[in-house]
Each structure stands twice: as structure tokens, then as C-alpha cells.
Short mmCIF file of C-alpha atoms in Angstrom, two decimals:
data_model
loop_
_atom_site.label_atom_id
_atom_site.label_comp_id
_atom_site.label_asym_id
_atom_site.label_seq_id
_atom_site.Cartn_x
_atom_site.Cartn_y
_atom_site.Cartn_z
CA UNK Q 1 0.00 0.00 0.00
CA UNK Q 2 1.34 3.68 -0.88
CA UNK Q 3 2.20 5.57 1.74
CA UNK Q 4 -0.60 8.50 2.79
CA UNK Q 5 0.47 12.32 3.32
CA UNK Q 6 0.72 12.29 6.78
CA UNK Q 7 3.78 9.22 6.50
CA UNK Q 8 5.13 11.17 3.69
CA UNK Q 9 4.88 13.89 6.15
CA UNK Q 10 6.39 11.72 8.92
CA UNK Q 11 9.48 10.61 6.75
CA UNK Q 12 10.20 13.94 5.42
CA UNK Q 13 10.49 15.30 9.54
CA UNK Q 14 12.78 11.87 10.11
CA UNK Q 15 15.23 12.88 7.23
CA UNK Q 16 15.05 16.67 8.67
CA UNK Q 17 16.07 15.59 11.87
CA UNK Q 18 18.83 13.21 10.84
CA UNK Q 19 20.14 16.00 8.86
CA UNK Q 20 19.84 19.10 11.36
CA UNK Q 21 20.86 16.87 14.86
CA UNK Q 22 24.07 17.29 15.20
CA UNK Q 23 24.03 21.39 14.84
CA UNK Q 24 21.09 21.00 16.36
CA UNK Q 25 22.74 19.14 19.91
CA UNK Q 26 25.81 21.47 19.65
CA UNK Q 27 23.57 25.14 19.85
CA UNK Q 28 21.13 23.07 22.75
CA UNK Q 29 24.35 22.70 24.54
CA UNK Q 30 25.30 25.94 24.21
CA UNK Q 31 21.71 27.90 25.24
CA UNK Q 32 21.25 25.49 28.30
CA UNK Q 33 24.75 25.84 29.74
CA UNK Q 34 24.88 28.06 32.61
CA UNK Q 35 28.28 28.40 32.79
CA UNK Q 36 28.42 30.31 30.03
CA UNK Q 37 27.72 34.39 29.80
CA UNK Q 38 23.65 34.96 29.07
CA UNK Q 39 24.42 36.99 25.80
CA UNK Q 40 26.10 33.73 24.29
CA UNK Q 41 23.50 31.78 24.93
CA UNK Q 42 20.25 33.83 24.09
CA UNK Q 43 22.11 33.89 20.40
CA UNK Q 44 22.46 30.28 20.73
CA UNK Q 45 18.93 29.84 21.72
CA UNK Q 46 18.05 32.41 18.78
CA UNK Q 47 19.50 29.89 16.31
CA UNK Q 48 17.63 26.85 17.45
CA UNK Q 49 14.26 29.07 16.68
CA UNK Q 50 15.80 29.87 12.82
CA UNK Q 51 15.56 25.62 12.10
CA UNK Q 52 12.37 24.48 10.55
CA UNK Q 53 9.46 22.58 12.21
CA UNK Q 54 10.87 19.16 10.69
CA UNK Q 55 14.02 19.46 12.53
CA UNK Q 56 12.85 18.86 15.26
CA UNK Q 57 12.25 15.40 16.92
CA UNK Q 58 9.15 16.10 18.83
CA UNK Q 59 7.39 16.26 15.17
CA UNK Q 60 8.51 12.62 14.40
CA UNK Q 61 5.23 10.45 15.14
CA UNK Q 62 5.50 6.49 14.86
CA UNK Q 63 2.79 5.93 12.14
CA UNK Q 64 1.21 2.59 10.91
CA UNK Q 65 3.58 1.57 7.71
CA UNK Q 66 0.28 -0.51 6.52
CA UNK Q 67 -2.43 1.47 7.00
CA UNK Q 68 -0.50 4.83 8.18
CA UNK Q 69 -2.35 5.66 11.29
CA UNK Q 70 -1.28 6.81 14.25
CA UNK Q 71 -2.93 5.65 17.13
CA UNK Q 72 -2.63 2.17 18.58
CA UNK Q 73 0.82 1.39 17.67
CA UNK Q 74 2.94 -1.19 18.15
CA UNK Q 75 6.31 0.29 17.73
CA UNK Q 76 8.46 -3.15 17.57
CA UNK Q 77 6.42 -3.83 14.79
CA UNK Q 78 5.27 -0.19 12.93
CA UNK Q 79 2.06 -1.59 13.13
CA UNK Q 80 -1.17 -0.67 14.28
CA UNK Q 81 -3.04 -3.41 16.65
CA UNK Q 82 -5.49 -4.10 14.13
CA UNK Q 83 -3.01 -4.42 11.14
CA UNK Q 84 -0.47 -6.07 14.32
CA UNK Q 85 -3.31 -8.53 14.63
CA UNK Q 86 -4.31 -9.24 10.30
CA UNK Q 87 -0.92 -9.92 9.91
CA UNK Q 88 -0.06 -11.89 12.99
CA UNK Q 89 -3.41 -14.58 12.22
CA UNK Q 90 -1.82 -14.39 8.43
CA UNK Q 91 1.49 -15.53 9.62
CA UNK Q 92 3.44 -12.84 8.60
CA UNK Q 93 5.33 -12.09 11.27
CA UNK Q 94 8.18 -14.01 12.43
CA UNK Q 95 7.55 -15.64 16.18
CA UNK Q 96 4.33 -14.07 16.65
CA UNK Q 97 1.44 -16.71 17.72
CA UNK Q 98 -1.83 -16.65 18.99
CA UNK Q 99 -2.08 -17.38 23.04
CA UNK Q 100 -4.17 -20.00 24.01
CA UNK Q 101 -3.77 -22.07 27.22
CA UNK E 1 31.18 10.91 66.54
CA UNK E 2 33.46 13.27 64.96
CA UNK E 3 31.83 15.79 62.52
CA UNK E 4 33.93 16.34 58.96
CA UNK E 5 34.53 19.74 57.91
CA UNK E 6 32.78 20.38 54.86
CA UNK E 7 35.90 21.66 52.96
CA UNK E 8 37.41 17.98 54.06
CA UNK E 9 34.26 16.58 52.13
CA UNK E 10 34.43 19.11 48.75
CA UNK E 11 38.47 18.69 48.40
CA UNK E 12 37.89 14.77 49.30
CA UNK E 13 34.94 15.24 46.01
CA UNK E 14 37.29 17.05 43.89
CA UNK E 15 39.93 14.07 44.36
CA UNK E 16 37.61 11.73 43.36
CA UNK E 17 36.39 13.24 40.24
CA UNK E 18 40.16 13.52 39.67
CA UNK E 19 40.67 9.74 39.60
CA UNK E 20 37.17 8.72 38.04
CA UNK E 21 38.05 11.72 35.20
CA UNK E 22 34.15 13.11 35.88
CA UNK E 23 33.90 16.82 36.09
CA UNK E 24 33.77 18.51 39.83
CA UNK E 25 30.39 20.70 39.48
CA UNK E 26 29.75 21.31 43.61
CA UNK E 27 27.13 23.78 42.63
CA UNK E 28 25.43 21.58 40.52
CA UNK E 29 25.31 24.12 37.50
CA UNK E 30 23.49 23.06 34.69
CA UNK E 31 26.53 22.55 31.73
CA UNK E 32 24.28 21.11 28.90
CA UNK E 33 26.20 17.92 29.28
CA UNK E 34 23.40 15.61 28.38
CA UNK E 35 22.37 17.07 24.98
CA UNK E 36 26.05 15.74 23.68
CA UNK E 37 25.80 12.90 26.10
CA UNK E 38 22.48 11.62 24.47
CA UNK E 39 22.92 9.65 21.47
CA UNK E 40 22.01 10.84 18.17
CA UNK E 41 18.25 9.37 17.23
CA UNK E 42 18.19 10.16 13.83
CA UNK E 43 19.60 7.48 11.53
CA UNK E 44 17.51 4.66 13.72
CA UNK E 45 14.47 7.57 13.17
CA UNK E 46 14.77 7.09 9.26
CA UNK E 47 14.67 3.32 9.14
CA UNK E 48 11.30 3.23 10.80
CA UNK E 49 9.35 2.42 7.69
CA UNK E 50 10.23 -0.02 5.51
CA UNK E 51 11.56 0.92 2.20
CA UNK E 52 8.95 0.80 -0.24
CA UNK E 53 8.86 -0.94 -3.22
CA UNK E 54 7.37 -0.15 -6.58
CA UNK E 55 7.80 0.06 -10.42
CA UNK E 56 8.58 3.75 -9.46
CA UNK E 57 11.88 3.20 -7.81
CA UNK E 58 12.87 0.41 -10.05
CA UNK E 59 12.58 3.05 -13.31
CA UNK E 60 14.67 5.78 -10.62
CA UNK E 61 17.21 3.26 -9.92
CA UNK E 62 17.82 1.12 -12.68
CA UNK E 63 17.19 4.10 -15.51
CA UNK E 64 19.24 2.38 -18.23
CA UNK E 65 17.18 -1.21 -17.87
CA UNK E 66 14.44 -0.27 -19.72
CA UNK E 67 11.89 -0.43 -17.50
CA UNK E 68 8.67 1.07 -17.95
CA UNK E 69 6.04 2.36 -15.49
CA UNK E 70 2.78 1.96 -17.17
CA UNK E 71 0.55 3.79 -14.55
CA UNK E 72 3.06 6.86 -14.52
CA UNK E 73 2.78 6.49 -18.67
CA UNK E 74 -0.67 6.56 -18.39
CA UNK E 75 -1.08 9.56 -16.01
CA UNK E 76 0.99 11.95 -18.23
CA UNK E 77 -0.65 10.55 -21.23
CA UNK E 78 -4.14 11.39 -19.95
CA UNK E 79 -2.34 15.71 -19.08
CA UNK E 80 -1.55 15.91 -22.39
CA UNK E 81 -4.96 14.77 -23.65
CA UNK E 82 -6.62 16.70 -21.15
CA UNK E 83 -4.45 20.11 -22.20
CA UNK E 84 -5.73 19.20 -26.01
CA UNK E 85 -9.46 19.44 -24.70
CA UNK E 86 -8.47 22.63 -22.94
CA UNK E 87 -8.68 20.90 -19.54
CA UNK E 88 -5.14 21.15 -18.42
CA UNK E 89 -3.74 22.77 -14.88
CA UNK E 90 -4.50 26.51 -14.88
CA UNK E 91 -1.17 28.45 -15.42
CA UNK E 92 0.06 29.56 -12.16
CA UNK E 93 0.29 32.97 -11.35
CA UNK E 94 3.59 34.94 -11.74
CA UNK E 95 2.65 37.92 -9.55
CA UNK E 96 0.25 38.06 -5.88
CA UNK E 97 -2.02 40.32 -8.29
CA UNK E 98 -2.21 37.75 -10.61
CA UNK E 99 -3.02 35.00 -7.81
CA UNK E 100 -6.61 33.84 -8.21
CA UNK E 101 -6.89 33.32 -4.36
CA UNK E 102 -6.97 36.78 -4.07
CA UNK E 103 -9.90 37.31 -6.58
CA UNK E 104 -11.69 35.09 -4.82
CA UNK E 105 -11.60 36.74 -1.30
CA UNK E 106 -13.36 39.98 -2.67
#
């Protein structure tokens, strides 16, 4: 199934944030160190405001890669529970088994 | 029981971060230590999905194969039989005056 805008959405904030992390970490360092004179860091916390929303990891969401929602989600698996549970009965996933006792 | 003076305690500290090569904060200032501490999320953030497969990306990757994608044929056959019927895209607009957005609004 082709992915929907909101995991095209999703992947394009993943590849932001891979991209923008590092600069990202060095200018949080920066702003939150107290050690360092106030000036410094209000420009350093002025720079973290100039990157884009999907540079940030707080946008990333873990989205259903069948079915691309984002609620009930079984992150081992990038499943929702009711595309978890179609593909578990199907056999698709490795190890996975119905309990019964 | 004898009491310890507290410089006994902070030069005792300081000797210990010495040896155990930590760094001696006694004021507990916040140094932004654990943003490069932290590991870096992002390249296990982009394999979350699983890299999808279709006649798309084999044409991208494998352009001198031949391969064809009939759907993606088929969509830009139907735009240029569409523009023939006059049904095409309307052009986009080259100025804010032009925009038809702001027509509509008044």
C-alpha cells in the first residue's frame, strides 16, 4: 500500500532531523549551559528558533507503515493493533502466535 | 562521633572526580552535558518504515534497464490529452495580483 500524506509527512520530519541533529545538539548545549555568559547563549537559543518545524524530533510520530495511522501502535512492529493482529493470524510475522492455554 | 569539615568533604569530592576523570560541578550548575551525552536518534528515526517498493523506484534506480512504469505512462498521457481538450492545470500565477486566491476573497 502507498504511503498517505501524513507518512510522507512523517518521513520527510525523520530525514530533517537526521540531517539538522548534530548542529542541532551542539547550539542546545550551548543555550542550556549556565556556565556560560547569558548573551552567548540567548544567540544560541536564537538559532535553534531559525531551524524548521521538521528538525525537530518532537514532530517525528510512529505511524502505521500498513495502514498509516497513528494511534494504537505497536512500535516493535510499525504496526497498528489491528493491522499487528491481520498480519499476525496471516502468519506474517516471524515468532508471533496466537495465546491460548 | 566526629563531625567532617565540609571543605574535608568538597576537596575529598574534587579528588575523586580527579581519579574517576568526571567533572567537579559542587554547585550543581546546569553545563548542557546531556544534549552531547544523548545519542544521536536520527539514523535509527529514518529506518522506521520499511523501504517501499514499486515500479517507481525500479525506473529511478535502474534508468538504463528499460523499464517502464505503465501507470506513470498513463497519467501523463491522460495531461496531455486533457491540455488538447483545454482541460489542463490553470497556469500559475507569476505575480500576488495575478493569484486567483486573491480574486476570490473579494
Amino acid at each position: 500500500m502507498s504511503p498517505n500524506i501524513r507518512v510522507l509527512r512523517d518521513i520527510k520530519a525523520r530525514h530533517g532531523v537526521n540531517a539538522n541533529e548534530i548542529a542541532r545538539r551542539a547550539y542546545l548545549y550551548v543555550a542550556r549551559n549556565a556556565s556560560l555568559p547569558a548573551s552567548v547563549r540567548y544567540q544560541a537559543q536564537l538559532q535553534l528558533n531559525t531551524f524548521g518545524r521538521y528538525t525537530r524530533p518532537t514532530t517525528v510520530k510512529n505511524r502505521c507503515a500498513e495502514s498509516g495511522k497513528g494511534r494504537g501502535i505497536m512500535s516493535e512492529f510499525a504496526l497498528s493493533r489491528f493491522q499487528f493482529r491481520l498480519k499476525a493470524r496471516a502468519g506474517e510475522l516471524p515468532g508471533v502466535h496466537k495465546a491460548s492455554w | 562521633m566526629a563531625t567532617i569539615a565540609a571543605s574535608r568533604i568538597a576537596a575529598l569530592n574534587r579528588l575523586r572526580c580527579s581519579i574517576f576523570q568526571t567533572s567537579y560541578n559542587p554547585q550543581s550548575i546546569r553545563t548542557g552535558a546531556k544534549y552531547l551525552r544523548a545519542r544521536l536518534k536520527g539514523p535509527s528515526m529514518i529506518n522506521y518504515y520499511p523501504p517501499e517498493v514499486n515500479m517507481a523506484t525500479f525506473v529511478k534506480g535502474f534508468p538504463d534497464e528499460g523499464f517502464v512504469d505503465l501507470d506513470e505512462e498513463q497519467r501523463l498521457q491522460d495531461v496531455i490529452d486533457k491540455k488538447k481538450r483545454g482541460k489542463g492545470a490553470p497556469k500559475k500565477a507569476k505575480t500576488p495580483e495575478e493569484s486567483r486566491r486573491n480574486k476570490k476573497r473579494r
